[in-house]
C-alpha cells in the first residue's frame, strides 16, 4: 500500500511540474504585457495598459499582420481542397503505393523548414517570380497541405463509403451525395486540421525568411527583428494577443472534436 | 443504375494528382535541384569539393558538432522528462488527463517566436527563474542562463516536449495494467517488470517521439537566434547567414544538403526501427 501511495504522489508531482513548466512562459508574457515597467521586471511595479495602446499606435504592424493573415488563409484554403482530394484518393483508391504516397505528402513536416525555403527560393528565382505574396502562398501550402492530408485521411479511413451509394440510390446526384453525406461527417477533421494549418502558417519563420523582402514582412519575422533591435513590452502585448487567439482556436476545436483527438499522434 | 454511377475505385486515385503534383513541383524537385547544385562546382563539373571544403574548415566542423550535440541533449532531456510524464498521464483520472492535454497543446498552438521571447524574460539574471531559485536557497547568486547552451536547451525542451509526451502517452495508454499484474504474480520486481514488459511495449512511442524531437531540434532556428544570438552558431544559423547575408550559394547549398541528409536519415532510421520493433512484438506474440 505504501509503495502505491508513493507512486501516486510521485506521478502527481511530475504532472504538476510539467504543467507549470509548459504554462509558465505564457503566463509570464501576459503578466509582462500588463506591467507598467519598460524592462520586463516581475512582479510588476504597477499594472497598466500602456503597451497595448503602444501596440495600437505602432506603424506598419497592421500591414504585417494583414500579410500574415492573407497568406495563412489562402494557403489553408488551397490545402483544404488539395489535401482532401489526396486523402480521398489514398483512403478509397485501389492503386499501389498508397502508403508511400501518404508518407510523401506528410514528409514536409519532417524536413527542415530552412532547407525547404532555400530550395524554393532558388527555383522561384529561376522562374522569375518576384511577387512576395505569391511566393509566400506557394511556400506555405507545402506546410499546410500535410496537416490537412493527414487528419482528413485519418477520419476518412473511418468513413463508410457505402453511405454515399445509399444516398445515391435514394436519388441524390453524386455532387449532392458527397456534399450532404460525406462533408458533414468530415467537418470536424476539416475544422481542426484547418485551424492547425492556419496556426502553422501564421507561425512559420524558416520558409518565410527566404521569400519576404525588406518591405513585405510576415508577423514572426517582424517580431524577431523588433526583438533583436529594441525589445520592449509592446511585443509582450502582441504576444498576449496571439496567446488569446490560440486559446480561442483551441476552444473551438475542443468544442468540435475534443482535446483527446487533437492530441493524436 | 447504381452500378453505372458508383464512384469507381480506380478513378478515385487520380484525385491525388493535383496535390501530389504540387508537392513534386514545389517541394521534391527544388530539393533535388538543391542537391545537384551542391555537387557541381562553378564550371559545372561534378565535384565533392564543396563538402570537403566545408567540413575541412575546423570552424564549420565544430558548428556541425554543436548542432548534433545540442539536438542530442534536447532529445535525451525530453525523453527523461516526457517518459515518466506520459505514463503518469496515462494512469491519471480523466479530468487530470484533460488538464494535461491543455497544458501540452496550448503552448503547441502558440508560435515559437512568442515562446522563445517568453524564455528571454524568464531566464534573465533578475528574472523569475533565478528569483525562485534564490528564494528556495538552491543558489547563492543568479545563474547565467541566457546567451549560453543551458538557456538554449531549457527553451528547446519546452518547445519540443509535447512531441515527446504525446506519442509515448498513446502507447502507454495501451499497455494493459493486467500485464503488470501478471508479471508481478510471476515474481518480477518493479525493475524486472520495467525492463521486460513496459519498456519493450513503449518502444514504438519512444522512437516516434525521439525522431520528432531530434529532427526539429537539429533544424531549429528561431530559438537559438533569440536565446543565444550570434555567439553560438548552429548549422541552420550558418545556413541562413550564407544565403541571406553572404550570398554564397555553393556553401549555402552544401549546408542545406547536410541538414537535409540528417533529417532524411532520422526519418529512415525511425521507420526502420519501428518496423523492427513491430516484427519482434509479432514474433513474441506468436511464440506466446
JSON list of N, CA and C in Angstrom, two decimals, chain A residues 11 15 21-22 25 29 40 82 85 88-89 94-95 107 112 114-115 118-120 122-123 138 141-142 165 168-169 203 205 209 223-224 227 250 259-260 263 265, chain B residues 2 5 9 12-13 15-16 22 26-27 30 85 88 97 101-103 106-107 111-113 117-119 124 158 166 173 212 219 221-222 226 236 243-244 249 256 263:
[
{"chain": "A", "resi": 11, "resn": "UNK", "atom": "N", "xyz": [3.74, 10.52, -9.26]},
{"chain": "A", "resi": 11, "resn": "UNK", "atom": "CA", "xyz": [3.23, 10.81, -10.60]},
{"chain": "A", "resi": 11, "resn": "UNK", "atom": "C", "xyz": [2.46, 12.13, -10.62]},
{"chain": "A", "resi": 15, "resn": "UNK", "atom": "N", "xyz": [3.40, 15.43, -12.97]},
{"chain": "A", "resi": 15, "resn": "UNK", "atom": "CA", "xyz": [2.43, 16.11, -13.83]},
{"chain": "A", "resi": 15, "resn": "UNK", "atom": "C", "xyz": [2.32, 17.58, -13.48]},
{"chain": "A", "resi": 21, "resn": "UNK", "atom": "N", "xyz": [5.89, 23.98, -15.93]},
{"chain": "A", "resi": 21, "resn": "UNK", "atom": "CA", "xyz": [6.95, 24.26, -16.89]},
{"chain": "A", "resi": 21, "resn": "UNK", "atom": "C", "xyz": [6.37, 24.66, -18.25]},
{"chain": "A", "resi": 22, "resn": "UNK", "atom": "N", "xyz": [5.31, 23.96, -18.68]},
{"chain": "A", "resi": 22, "resn": "UNK", "atom": "CA", "xyz": [4.75, 24.24, -20.00]},
{"chain": "A", "resi": 22, "resn": "UNK", "atom": "C", "xyz": [4.01, 25.58, -20.04]},
{"chain": "A", "resi": 25, "resn": "UNK", "atom": "N", "xyz": [5.82, 30.09, -19.19]},
{"chain": "A", "resi": 25, "resn": "UNK", "atom": "CA", "xyz": [6.22, 31.12, -20.15]},
{"chain": "A", "resi": 25, "resn": "UNK", "atom": "C", "xyz": [5.04, 31.94, -20.67]},
{"chain": "A", "resi": 29, "resn": "UNK", "atom": "N", "xyz": [4.52, 36.05, -20.03]},
{"chain": "A", "resi": 29, "resn": "UNK", "atom": "CA", "xyz": [4.37, 37.03, -21.11]},
{"chain": "A", "resi": 29, "resn": "UNK", "atom": "C", "xyz": [3.12, 37.88, -20.89]},
{"chain": "A", "resi": 40, "resn": "UNK", "atom": "N", "xyz": [10.73, 44.60, -18.34]},
{"chain": "A", "resi": 40, "resn": "UNK", "atom": "CA", "xyz": [10.36, 43.22, -18.05]},
{"chain": "A", "resi": 40, "resn": "UNK", "atom": "C", "xyz": [10.54, 42.84, -16.59]},
{"chain": "A", "resi": 82, "resn": "UNK", "atom": "N", "xyz": [-6.79, 20.68, -51.97]},
{"chain": "A", "resi": 82, "resn": "UNK", "atom": "CA", "xyz": [-5.82, 19.70, -52.47]},
{"chain": "A", "resi": 82, "resn": "UNK", "atom": "C", "xyz": [-5.69, 18.51, -51.52]},
{"chain": "A", "resi": 85, "resn": "UNK", "atom": "N", "xyz": [-8.69, 16.07, -51.55]},
{"chain": "A", "resi": 85, "resn": "UNK", "atom": "CA", "xyz": [-8.65, 15.23, -52.75]},
{"chain": "A", "resi": 85, "resn": "UNK", "atom": "C", "xyz": [-7.63, 14.10, -52.56]},
{"chain": "A", "resi": 88, "resn": "UNK", "atom": "N", "xyz": [-8.93, 11.50, -50.06]},
{"chain": "A", "resi": 88, "resn": "UNK", "atom": "CA", "xyz": [-9.94, 10.61, -50.65]},
{"chain": "A", "resi": 88, "resn": "UNK", "atom": "C", "xyz": [-9.26, 9.57, -51.54]},
{"chain": "A", "resi": 89, "resn": "UNK", "atom": "N", "xyz": [-8.32, 10.04, -52.38]},
{"chain": "A", "resi": 89, "resn": "UNK", "atom": "CA", "xyz": [-7.64, 9.12, -53.29]},
{"chain": "A", "resi": 89, "resn": "UNK", "atom": "C", "xyz": [-6.93, 8.01, -52.53]},
{"chain": "A", "resi": 94, "resn": "UNK", "atom": "N", "xyz": [-7.54, 2.29, -55.28]},
{"chain": "A", "resi": 94, "resn": "UNK", "atom": "CA", "xyz": [-7.08, 0.90, -55.23]},
{"chain": "A", "resi": 94, "resn": "UNK", "atom": "C", "xyz": [-5.74, 0.76, -55.94]},
{"chain": "A", "resi": 95, "resn": "UNK", "atom": "N", "xyz": [-4.97, 1.83, -55.98]},
{"chain": "A", "resi": 95, "resn": "UNK", "atom": "CA", "xyz": [-3.70, 1.75, -56.69]},
{"chain": "A", "resi": 95, "resn": "UNK", "atom": "C", "xyz": [-2.58, 1.37, -55.72]},
{"chain": "A", "resi": 107, "resn": "UNK", "atom": "N", "xyz": [5.60, 14.28, -45.62]},
{"chain": "A", "resi": 107, "resn": "UNK", "atom": "CA", "xyz": [7.04, 14.44, -45.36]},
{"chain": "A", "resi": 107, "resn": "UNK", "atom": "C", "xyz": [7.53, 15.89, -45.16]},
{"chain": "A", "resi": 112, "resn": "UNK", "atom": "N", "xyz": [13.64, 20.03, -42.61]},
{"chain": "A", "resi": 112, "resn": "UNK", "atom": "CA", "xyz": [13.98, 21.34, -42.05]},
{"chain": "A", "resi": 112, "resn": "UNK", "atom": "C", "xyz": [13.34, 22.46, -42.90]},
{"chain": "A", "resi": 114, "resn": "UNK", "atom": "N", "xyz": [14.08, 25.57, -43.13]},
{"chain": "A", "resi": 114, "resn": "UNK", "atom": "CA", "xyz": [15.06, 26.43, -43.80]},
{"chain": "A", "resi": 114, "resn": "UNK", "atom": "C", "xyz": [15.45, 25.83, -45.15]},
{"chain": "A", "resi": 115, "resn": "UNK", "atom": "N", "xyz": [15.59, 24.52, -45.19]},
{"chain": "A", "resi": 115, "resn": "UNK", "atom": "CA", "xyz": [16.02, 23.86, -46.43]},
{"chain": "A", "resi": 115, "resn": "UNK", "atom": "C", "xyz": [14.93, 23.95, -47.48]},
{"chain": "A", "resi": 118, "resn": "UNK", "atom": "N", "xyz": [15.09, 27.53, -48.76]},
{"chain": "A", "resi": 118, "resn": "UNK", "atom": "CA", "xyz": [16.22, 27.77, -49.66]},
{"chain": "A", "resi": 118, "resn": "UNK", "atom": "C", "xyz": [15.96, 27.17, -51.03]},
{"chain": "A", "resi": 119, "resn": "UNK", "atom": "N", "xyz": [15.49, 25.91, -51.03]},
{"chain": "A", "resi": 119, "resn": "UNK", "atom": "CA", "xyz": [15.25, 25.22, -52.30]},
{"chain": "A", "resi": 119, "resn": "UNK", "atom": "C", "xyz": [14.21, 25.97, -53.12]},
{"chain": "A", "resi": 120, "resn": "UNK", "atom": "N", "xyz": [13.16, 26.42, -52.45]},
{"chain": "A", "resi": 120, "resn": "UNK", "atom": "CA", "xyz": [12.08, 27.13, -53.13]},
{"chain": "A", "resi": 120, "resn": "UNK", "atom": "C", "xyz": [12.58, 28.47, -53.67]},
{"chain": "A", "resi": 122, "resn": "UNK", "atom": "N", "xyz": [15.55, 29.27, -54.69]},
{"chain": "A", "resi": 122, "resn": "UNK", "atom": "CA", "xyz": [16.33, 29.09, -55.91]},
{"chain": "A", "resi": 122, "resn": "UNK", "atom": "C", "xyz": [15.44, 28.87, -57.12]},
{"chain": "A", "resi": 123, "resn": "UNK", "atom": "N", "xyz": [14.40, 28.02, -56.92]},
{"chain": "A", "resi": 123, "resn": "UNK", "atom": "CA", "xyz": [13.51, 27.72, -58.04]},
{"chain": "A", "resi": 123, "resn": "UNK", "atom": "C", "xyz": [12.72, 28.97, -58.45]},
{"chain": "A", "resi": 138, "resn": "UNK", "atom": "N", "xyz": [2.69, 30.12, -52.17]},
{"chain": "A", "resi": 138, "resn": "UNK", "atom": "CA", "xyz": [3.22, 28.89, -52.76]},
{"chain": "A", "resi": 138, "resn": "UNK", "atom": "C", "xyz": [4.02, 28.10, -51.71]},
{"chain": "A", "resi": 141, "resn": "UNK", "atom": "N", "xyz": [1.79, 26.58, -48.68]},
{"chain": "A", "resi": 141, "resn": "UNK", "atom": "CA", "xyz": [0.94, 25.41, -48.98]},
{"chain": "A", "resi": 141, "resn": "UNK", "atom": "C", "xyz": [1.74, 24.13, -48.72]},
{"chain": "A", "resi": 142, "resn": "UNK", "atom": "N", "xyz": [3.07, 24.18, -48.92]},
{"chain": "A", "resi": 142, "resn": "UNK", "atom": "CA", "xyz": [3.90, 23.00, -48.67]},
{"chain": "A", "resi": 142, "resn": "UNK", "atom": "C", "xyz": [3.76, 22.53, -47.23]},
{"chain": "A", "resi": 165, "resn": "UNK", "atom": "N", "xyz": [-23.26, 5.64, -51.59]},
{"chain": "A", "resi": 165, "resn": "UNK", "atom": "CA", "xyz": [-24.07, 4.85, -52.52]},
{"chain": "A", "resi": 165, "resn": "UNK", "atom": "C", "xyz": [-25.52, 4.81, -52.06]},
{"chain": "A", "resi": 168, "resn": "UNK", "atom": "N", "xyz": [-27.10, 7.86, -53.01]},
{"chain": "A", "resi": 168, "resn": "UNK", "atom": "CA", "xyz": [-27.31, 7.87, -54.46]},
{"chain": "A", "resi": 168, "resn": "UNK", "atom": "C", "xyz": [-28.58, 7.07, -54.82]},
{"chain": "A", "resi": 169, "resn": "UNK", "atom": "N", "xyz": [-28.76, 5.91, -54.19]},
{"chain": "A", "resi": 169, "resn": "UNK", "atom": "CA", "xyz": [-29.95, 5.12, -54.51]},
{"chain": "A", "resi": 169, "resn": "UNK", "atom": "C", "xyz": [-31.21, 5.85, -54.05]},
{"chain": "A", "resi": 203, "resn": "UNK", "atom": "N", "xyz": [2.71, 31.06, -37.88]},
{"chain": "A", "resi": 203, "resn": "UNK", "atom": "CA", "xyz": [3.91, 30.98, -37.04]},
{"chain": "A", "resi": 203, "resn": "UNK", "atom": "C", "xyz": [5.17, 30.73, -37.86]},
{"chain": "A", "resi": 205, "resn": "UNK", "atom": "N", "xyz": [8.46, 30.74, -39.69]},
{"chain": "A", "resi": 205, "resn": "UNK", "atom": "CA", "xyz": [9.58, 31.65, -39.87]},
{"chain": "A", "resi": 205, "resn": "UNK", "atom": "C", "xyz": [10.54, 31.14, -40.95]},
{"chain": "A", "resi": 209, "resn": "UNK", "atom": "N", "xyz": [11.34, 33.49, -44.26]},
{"chain": "A", "resi": 209, "resn": "UNK", "atom": "CA", "xyz": [12.50, 34.39, -44.22]},
{"chain": "A", "resi": 209, "resn": "UNK", "atom": "C", "xyz": [13.19, 34.49, -45.59]},
{"chain": "A", "resi": 223, "resn": "UNK", "atom": "N", "xyz": [8.38, 40.36, -35.65]},
{"chain": "A", "resi": 223, "resn": "UNK", "atom": "CA", "xyz": [8.55, 40.27, -34.19]},
{"chain": "A", "resi": 223, "resn": "UNK", "atom": "C", "xyz": [10.02, 39.99, -33.85]},
{"chain": "A", "resi": 224, "resn": "UNK", "atom": "N", "xyz": [10.63, 39.04, -34.58]},
{"chain": "A", "resi": 224, "resn": "UNK", "atom": "CA", "xyz": [12.02, 38.68, -34.29]},
{"chain": "A", "resi": 224, "resn": "UNK", "atom": "C", "xyz": [12.95, 39.87, -34.54]},
{"chain": "A", "resi": 227, "resn": "UNK", "atom": "N", "xyz": [12.52, 42.36, -31.75]},
{"chain": "A", "resi": 227, "resn": "UNK", "atom": "CA", "xyz": [13.14, 41.90, -30.50]},
{"chain": "A", "resi": 227, "resn": "UNK", "atom": "C", "xyz": [14.65, 42.05, -30.53]},
{"chain": "A", "resi": 250, "resn": "UNK", "atom": "N", "xyz": [-8.25, 26.82, -29.80]},
{"chain": "A", "resi": 250, "resn": "UNK", "atom": "CA", "xyz": [-8.33, 25.54, -29.08]},
{"chain": "A", "resi": 250, "resn": "UNK", "atom": "C", "xyz": [-9.72, 25.31, -28.53]},
{"chain": "A", "resi": 259, "resn": "UNK", "atom": "N", "xyz": [-10.42, 17.47, -26.85]},
{"chain": "A", "resi": 259, "resn": "UNK", "atom": "CA", "xyz": [-8.97, 17.63, -26.69]},
{"chain": "A", "resi": 259, "resn": "UNK", "atom": "C", "xyz": [-8.21, 16.35, -27.06]},
{"chain": "A", "resi": 260, "resn": "UNK", "atom": "N", "xyz": [-8.83, 15.20, -26.77]},
{"chain": "A", "resi": 260, "resn": "UNK", "atom": "CA", "xyz": [-8.16, 13.93, -27.00]},
{"chain": "A", "resi": 260, "resn": "UNK", "atom": "C", "xyz": [-7.74, 13.74, -28.45]},
{"chain": "A", "resi": 263, "resn": "UNK", "atom": "N", "xyz": [-4.82, 15.64, -29.79]},
{"chain": "A", "resi": 263, "resn": "UNK", "atom": "CA", "xyz": [-3.50, 15.22, -29.34]},
{"chain": "A", "resi": 263, "resn": "UNK", "atom": "C", "xyz": [-3.06, 13.93, -29.98]},
{"chain": "A", "resi": 265, "resn": "UNK", "atom": "N", "xyz": [-1.28, 11.36, -32.15]},
{"chain": "A", "resi": 265, "resn": "UNK", "atom": "CA", "xyz": [-0.08, 11.36, -32.98]},
{"chain": "A", "resi": 265, "resn": "UNK", "atom": "C", "xyz": [0.10, 10.02, -33.66]},
{"chain": "B", "resi": 2, "resn": "UNK", "atom": "N", "xyz": [-27.47, 2.11, -60.22]},
{"chain": "B", "resi": 2, "resn": "UNK", "atom": "CA", "xyz": [-26.47, 2.46, -59.21]},
{"chain": "B", "resi": 2, "resn": "UNK", "atom": "C", "xyz": [-25.09, 2.01, -59.64]},
{"chain": "B", "resi": 5, "resn": "UNK", "atom": "N", "xyz": [-23.27, 4.47, -61.86]},
{"chain": "B", "resi": 5, "resn": "UNK", "atom": "CA", "xyz": [-22.90, 5.76, -61.27]},
{"chain": "B", "resi": 5, "resn": "UNK", "atom": "C", "xyz": [-22.02, 5.62, -60.02]},
{"chain": "B", "resi": 9, "resn": "UNK", "atom": "N", "xyz": [-13.48, 2.86, -57.90]},
{"chain": "B", "resi": 9, "resn": "UNK", "atom": "CA", "xyz": [-12.31, 2.90, -57.04]},
{"chain": "B", "resi": 9, "resn": "UNK", "atom": "C", "xyz": [-11.05, 3.33, -57.79]},
{"chain": "B", "resi": 12, "resn": "UNK", "atom": "N", "xyz": [-10.80, 7.07, -58.55]},
{"chain": "B", "resi": 12, "resn": "UNK", "atom": "CA", "xyz": [-10.56, 7.95, -57.41]},
{"chain": "B", "resi": 12, "resn": "UNK", "atom": "C", "xyz": [-9.08, 8.30, -57.26]},
{"chain": "B", "resi": 13, "resn": "UNK", "atom": "N", "xyz": [-8.20, 7.38, -57.63]},
{"chain": "B", "resi": 13, "resn": "UNK", "atom": "CA", "xyz": [-6.77, 7.59, -57.48]},
{"chain": "B", "resi": 13, "resn": "UNK", "atom": "C", "xyz": [-6.28, 8.88, -58.12]},
{"chain": "B", "resi": 15, "resn": "UNK", "atom": "N", "xyz": [-7.55, 11.67, -58.10]},
{"chain": "B", "resi": 15, "resn": "UNK", "atom": "CA", "xyz": [-7.80, 12.86, -57.28]},
{"chain": "B", "resi": 15, "resn": "UNK", "atom": "C", "xyz": [-6.53, 13.32, -56.55]},
{"chain": "B", "resi": 16, "resn": "UNK", "atom": "N", "xyz": [-5.58, 12.40, -56.36]},
{"chain": "B", "resi": 16, "resn": "UNK", "atom": "CA", "xyz": [-4.36, 12.77, -55.64]},
{"chain": "B", "resi": 16, "resn": "UNK", "atom": "C", "xyz": [-3.40, 13.57, -56.52]},
{"chain": "B", "resi": 22, "resn": "UNK", "atom": "N", "xyz": [1.67, 19.05, -57.05]},
{"chain": "B", "resi": 22, "resn": "UNK", "atom": "CA", "xyz": [2.10, 20.32, -56.46]},
{"chain": "B", "resi": 22, "resn": "UNK", "atom": "C", "xyz": [3.34, 20.14, -55.60]},
{"chain": "B", "resi": 26, "resn": "UNK", "atom": "N", "xyz": [6.96, 21.87, -56.18]},
{"chain": "B", "resi": 26, "resn": "UNK", "atom": "CA", "xyz": [7.35, 22.95, -55.28]},
{"chain": "B", "resi": 26, "resn": "UNK", "atom": "C", "xyz": [8.22, 22.47, -54.12]},
{"chain": "B", "resi": 27, "resn": "UNK", "atom": "N", "xyz": [8.26, 21.16, -53.91]},
{"chain": "B", "resi": 27, "resn": "UNK", "atom": "CA", "xyz": [8.99, 20.62, -52.75]},
{"chain": "B", "resi": 27, "resn": "UNK", "atom": "C", "xyz": [10.06, 19.61, -53.17]},
{"chain": "B", "resi": 30, "resn": "UNK", "atom": "N", "xyz": [12.60, 21.00, -56.22]},
{"chain": "B", "resi": 30, "resn": "UNK", "atom": "CA", "xyz": [13.53, 22.00, -55.69]},
{"chain": "B", "resi": 30, "resn": "UNK", "atom": "C", "xyz": [14.60, 21.40, -54.78]},
{"chain": "B", "resi": 85, "resn": "UNK", "atom": "N", "xyz": [6.33, 11.38, -17.45]},
{"chain": "B", "resi": 85, "resn": "UNK", "atom": "CA", "xyz": [5.13, 12.23, -17.50]},
{"chain": "B", "resi": 85, "resn": "UNK", "atom": "C", "xyz": [4.04, 11.55, -18.31]},
{"chain": "B", "resi": 88, "resn": "UNK", "atom": "N", "xyz": [2.57, 8.75, -16.21]},
{"chain": "B", "resi": 88, "resn": "UNK", "atom": "CA", "xyz": [1.76, 9.30, -15.12]},
{"chain": "B", "resi": 88, "resn": "UNK", "atom": "C", "xyz": [0.43, 9.79, -15.68]},
{"chain": "B", "resi": 97, "resn": "UNK", "atom": "N", "xyz": [-6.12, 14.17, -16.96]},
{"chain": "B", "resi": 97, "resn": "UNK", "atom": "CA", "xyz": [-5.64, 14.00, -18.34]},
{"chain": "B", "resi": 97, "resn": "UNK", "atom": "C", "xyz": [-6.03, 15.18, -19.21]},
{"chain": "B", "resi": 101, "resn": "UNK", "atom": "N", "xyz": [-3.58, 17.63, -21.26]},
{"chain": "B", "resi": 101, "resn": "UNK", "atom": "CA", "xyz": [-3.67, 17.88, -22.70]},
{"chain": "B", "resi": 101, "resn": "UNK", "atom": "C", "xyz": [-3.62, 19.38, -22.96]},
{"chain": "B", "resi": 102, "resn": "UNK", "atom": "N", "xyz": [-4.38, 20.13, -22.16]},
{"chain": "B", "resi": 102, "resn": "UNK", "atom": "CA", "xyz": [-4.42, 21.58, -22.32]},
{"chain": "B", "resi": 102, "resn": "UNK", "atom": "C", "xyz": [-3.02, 22.17, -22.11]},
{"chain": "B", "resi": 103, "resn": "UNK", "atom": "N", "xyz": [-2.33, 21.70, -21.05]},
{"chain": "B", "resi": 103, "resn": "UNK", "atom": "CA", "xyz": [-1.01, 22.23, -20.74]},
{"chain": "B", "resi": 103, "resn": "UNK", "atom": "C", "xyz": [0.00, 21.91, -21.83]},
{"chain": "B", "resi": 106, "resn": "UNK", "atom": "N", "xyz": [-1.82, 23.84, -25.59]},
{"chain": "B", "resi": 106, "resn": "UNK", "atom": "CA", "xyz": [-1.87, 25.31, -25.68]},
{"chain": "B", "resi": 106, "resn": "UNK", "atom": "C", "xyz": [-0.51, 25.91, -26.07]},
{"chain": "B", "resi": 107, "resn": "UNK", "atom": "N", "xyz": [0.59, 25.51, -25.39]},
{"chain": "B", "resi": 107, "resn": "UNK", "atom": "CA", "xyz": [1.89, 26.03, -25.84]},
{"chain": "B", "resi": 107, "resn": "UNK", "atom": "C", "xyz": [2.22, 25.63, -27.28]},
{"chain": "B", "resi": 111, "resn": "UNK", "atom": "N", "xyz": [3.01, 30.44, -31.16]},
{"chain": "B", "resi": 111, "resn": "UNK", "atom": "CA", "xyz": [4.18, 30.44, -32.02]},
{"chain": "B", "resi": 111, "resn": "UNK", "atom": "C", "xyz": [5.51, 30.30, -31.28]},
{"chain": "B", "resi": 112, "resn": "UNK", "atom": "N", "xyz": [6.51, 29.75, -32.01]},
{"chain": "B", "resi": 112, "resn": "UNK", "atom": "CA", "xyz": [7.84, 29.57, -31.44]},
{"chain": "B", "resi": 112, "resn": "UNK", "atom": "C", "xyz": [8.46, 30.91, -31.07]},
{"chain": "B", "resi": 113, "resn": "UNK", "atom": "N", "xyz": [8.18, 31.95, -31.88]},
{"chain": "B", "resi": 113, "resn": "UNK", "atom": "CA", "xyz": [8.76, 33.27, -31.60]},
{"chain": "B", "resi": 113, "resn": "UNK", "atom": "C", "xyz": [8.28, 33.76, -30.23]},
{"chain": "B", "resi": 117, "resn": "UNK", "atom": "N", "xyz": [10.65, 34.28, -26.90]},
{"chain": "B", "resi": 117, "resn": "UNK", "atom": "CA", "xyz": [10.63, 35.60, -26.27]},
{"chain": "B", "resi": 117, "resn": "UNK", "atom": "C", "xyz": [10.31, 35.46, -24.78]},
{"chain": "B", "resi": 118, "resn": "UNK", "atom": "N", "xyz": [9.33, 34.61, -24.46]},
{"chain": "B", "resi": 118, "resn": "UNK", "atom": "CA", "xyz": [8.97, 34.39, -23.05]},
{"chain": "B", "resi": 118, "resn": "UNK", "atom": "C", "xyz": [10.16, 33.87, -22.26]},
{"chain": "B", "resi": 119, "resn": "UNK", "atom": "N", "xyz": [10.94, 32.98, -22.87]},
{"chain": "B", "resi": 119, "resn": "UNK", "atom": "CA", "xyz": [12.11, 32.44, -22.14]},
{"chain": "B", "resi": 119, "resn": "UNK", "atom": "C", "xyz": [13.18, 33.49, -21.95]},
{"chain": "B", "resi": 124, "resn": "UNK", "atom": "N", "xyz": [16.39, 35.75, -17.58]},
{"chain": "B", "resi": 124, "resn": "UNK", "atom": "CA", "xyz": [17.34, 36.82, -17.28]},
{"chain": "B", "resi": 124, "resn": "UNK", "atom": "C", "xyz": [17.88, 36.67, -15.86]},
{"chain": "B", "resi": 158, "resn": "UNK", "atom": "N", "xyz": [11.28, 23.00, -23.71]},
{"chain": "B", "resi": 158, "resn": "UNK", "atom": "CA", "xyz": [9.90, 23.48, -23.55]},
{"chain": "B", "resi": 158, "resn": "UNK", "atom": "C", "xyz": [9.13, 23.43, -24.87]},
{"chain": "B", "resi": 166, "resn": "UNK", "atom": "N", "xyz": [3.29, 13.16, -26.16]},
{"chain": "B", "resi": 166, "resn": "UNK", "atom": "CA", "xyz": [2.05, 12.68, -26.79]},
{"chain": "B", "resi": 166, "resn": "UNK", "atom": "C", "xyz": [2.20, 11.30, -27.44]},
{"chain": "B", "resi": 173, "resn": "UNK", "atom": "N", "xyz": [-1.01, 4.31, -22.83]},
{"chain": "B", "resi": 173, "resn": "UNK", "atom": "CA", "xyz": [-2.41, 4.07, -22.56]},
{"chain": "B", "resi": 173, "resn": "UNK", "atom": "C", "xyz": [-2.80, 2.64, -22.94]},
{"chain": "B", "resi": 212, "resn": "UNK", "atom": "N", "xyz": [10.78, 12.84, -33.84]},
{"chain": "B", "resi": 212, "resn": "UNK", "atom": "CA", "xyz": [10.20, 14.18, -33.93]},
{"chain": "B", "resi": 212, "resn": "UNK", "atom": "C", "xyz": [11.13, 15.22, -33.32]},
{"chain": "B", "resi": 219, "resn": "UNK", "atom": "N", "xyz": [17.09, 21.30, -36.71]},
{"chain": "B", "resi": 219, "resn": "UNK", "atom": "CA", "xyz": [16.85, 22.37, -37.67]},
{"chain": "B", "resi": 219, "resn": "UNK", "atom": "C", "xyz": [16.25, 23.62, -37.03]},
{"chain": "B", "resi": 221, "resn": "UNK", "atom": "N", "xyz": [15.78, 27.25, -35.64]},
{"chain": "B", "resi": 221, "resn": "UNK", "atom": "CA", "xyz": [16.48, 28.48, -35.99]},
{"chain": "B", "resi": 221, "resn": "UNK", "atom": "C", "xyz": [16.08, 29.63, -35.07]},
{"chain": "B", "resi": 222, "resn": "UNK", "atom": "N", "xyz": [14.77, 29.78, -34.83]},
{"chain": "B", "resi": 222, "resn": "UNK", "atom": "CA", "xyz": [14.28, 30.92, -34.07]},
{"chain": "B", "resi": 222, "resn": "UNK", "atom": "C", "xyz": [14.75, 30.88, -32.61]},
{"chain": "B", "resi": 226, "resn": "UNK", "atom": "N", "xyz": [17.08, 33.88, -30.70]},
{"chain": "B", "resi": 226, "resn": "UNK", "atom": "CA", "xyz": [16.63, 34.75, -29.61]},
{"chain": "B", "resi": 226, "resn": "UNK", "atom": "C", "xyz": [17.34, 34.48, -28.29]},
{"chain": "B", "resi": 236, "resn": "UNK", "atom": "N", "xyz": [21.74, 25.51, -38.88]},
{"chain": "B", "resi": 236, "resn": "UNK", "atom": "CA", "xyz": [20.70, 26.35, -39.50]},
{"chain": "B", "resi": 236, "resn": "UNK", "atom": "C", "xyz": [21.06, 27.83, -39.51]},
{"chain": "B", "resi": 243, "resn": "UNK", "atom": "N", "xyz": [23.03, 32.36, -47.03]},
{"chain": "B", "resi": 243, "resn": "UNK", "atom": "CA", "xyz": [22.10, 32.79, -48.08]},
{"chain": "B", "resi": 243, "resn": "UNK", "atom": "C", "xyz": [21.72, 34.25, -47.97]},
{"chain": "B", "resi": 244, "resn": "UNK", "atom": "N", "xyz": [21.39, 34.68, -46.72]},
{"chain": "B", "resi": 244, "resn": "UNK", "atom": "CA", "xyz": [20.77, 35.99, -46.56]},
{"chain": "B", "resi": 244, "resn": "UNK", "atom": "C", "xyz": [21.79, 37.12, -46.57]},
{"chain": "B", "resi": 249, "resn": "UNK", "atom": "N", "xyz": [26.20, 30.84, -52.61]},
{"chain": "B", "resi": 249, "resn": "UNK", "atom": "CA", "xyz": [25.28, 29.76, -52.97]},
{"chain": "B", "resi": 249, "resn": "UNK", "atom": "C", "xyz": [25.87, 28.38, -52.76]},
{"chain": "B", "resi": 256, "resn": "UNK", "atom": "N", "xyz": [22.71, 23.23, -46.66]},
{"chain": "B", "resi": 256, "resn": "UNK", "atom": "CA", "xyz": [21.30, 22.82, -46.74]},
{"chain": "B", "resi": 256, "resn": "UNK", "atom": "C", "xyz": [21.21, 21.32, -46.97]},
{"chain": "B", "resi": 263, "resn": "UNK", "atom": "N", "xyz": [18.10, 15.07, -41.67]},
{"chain": "B", "resi": 263, "resn": "UNK", "atom": "CA", "xyz": [16.65, 14.90, -41.49]},
{"chain": "B", "resi": 263, "resn": "UNK", "atom": "C", "xyz": [16.16, 13.60, -42.14]}
]
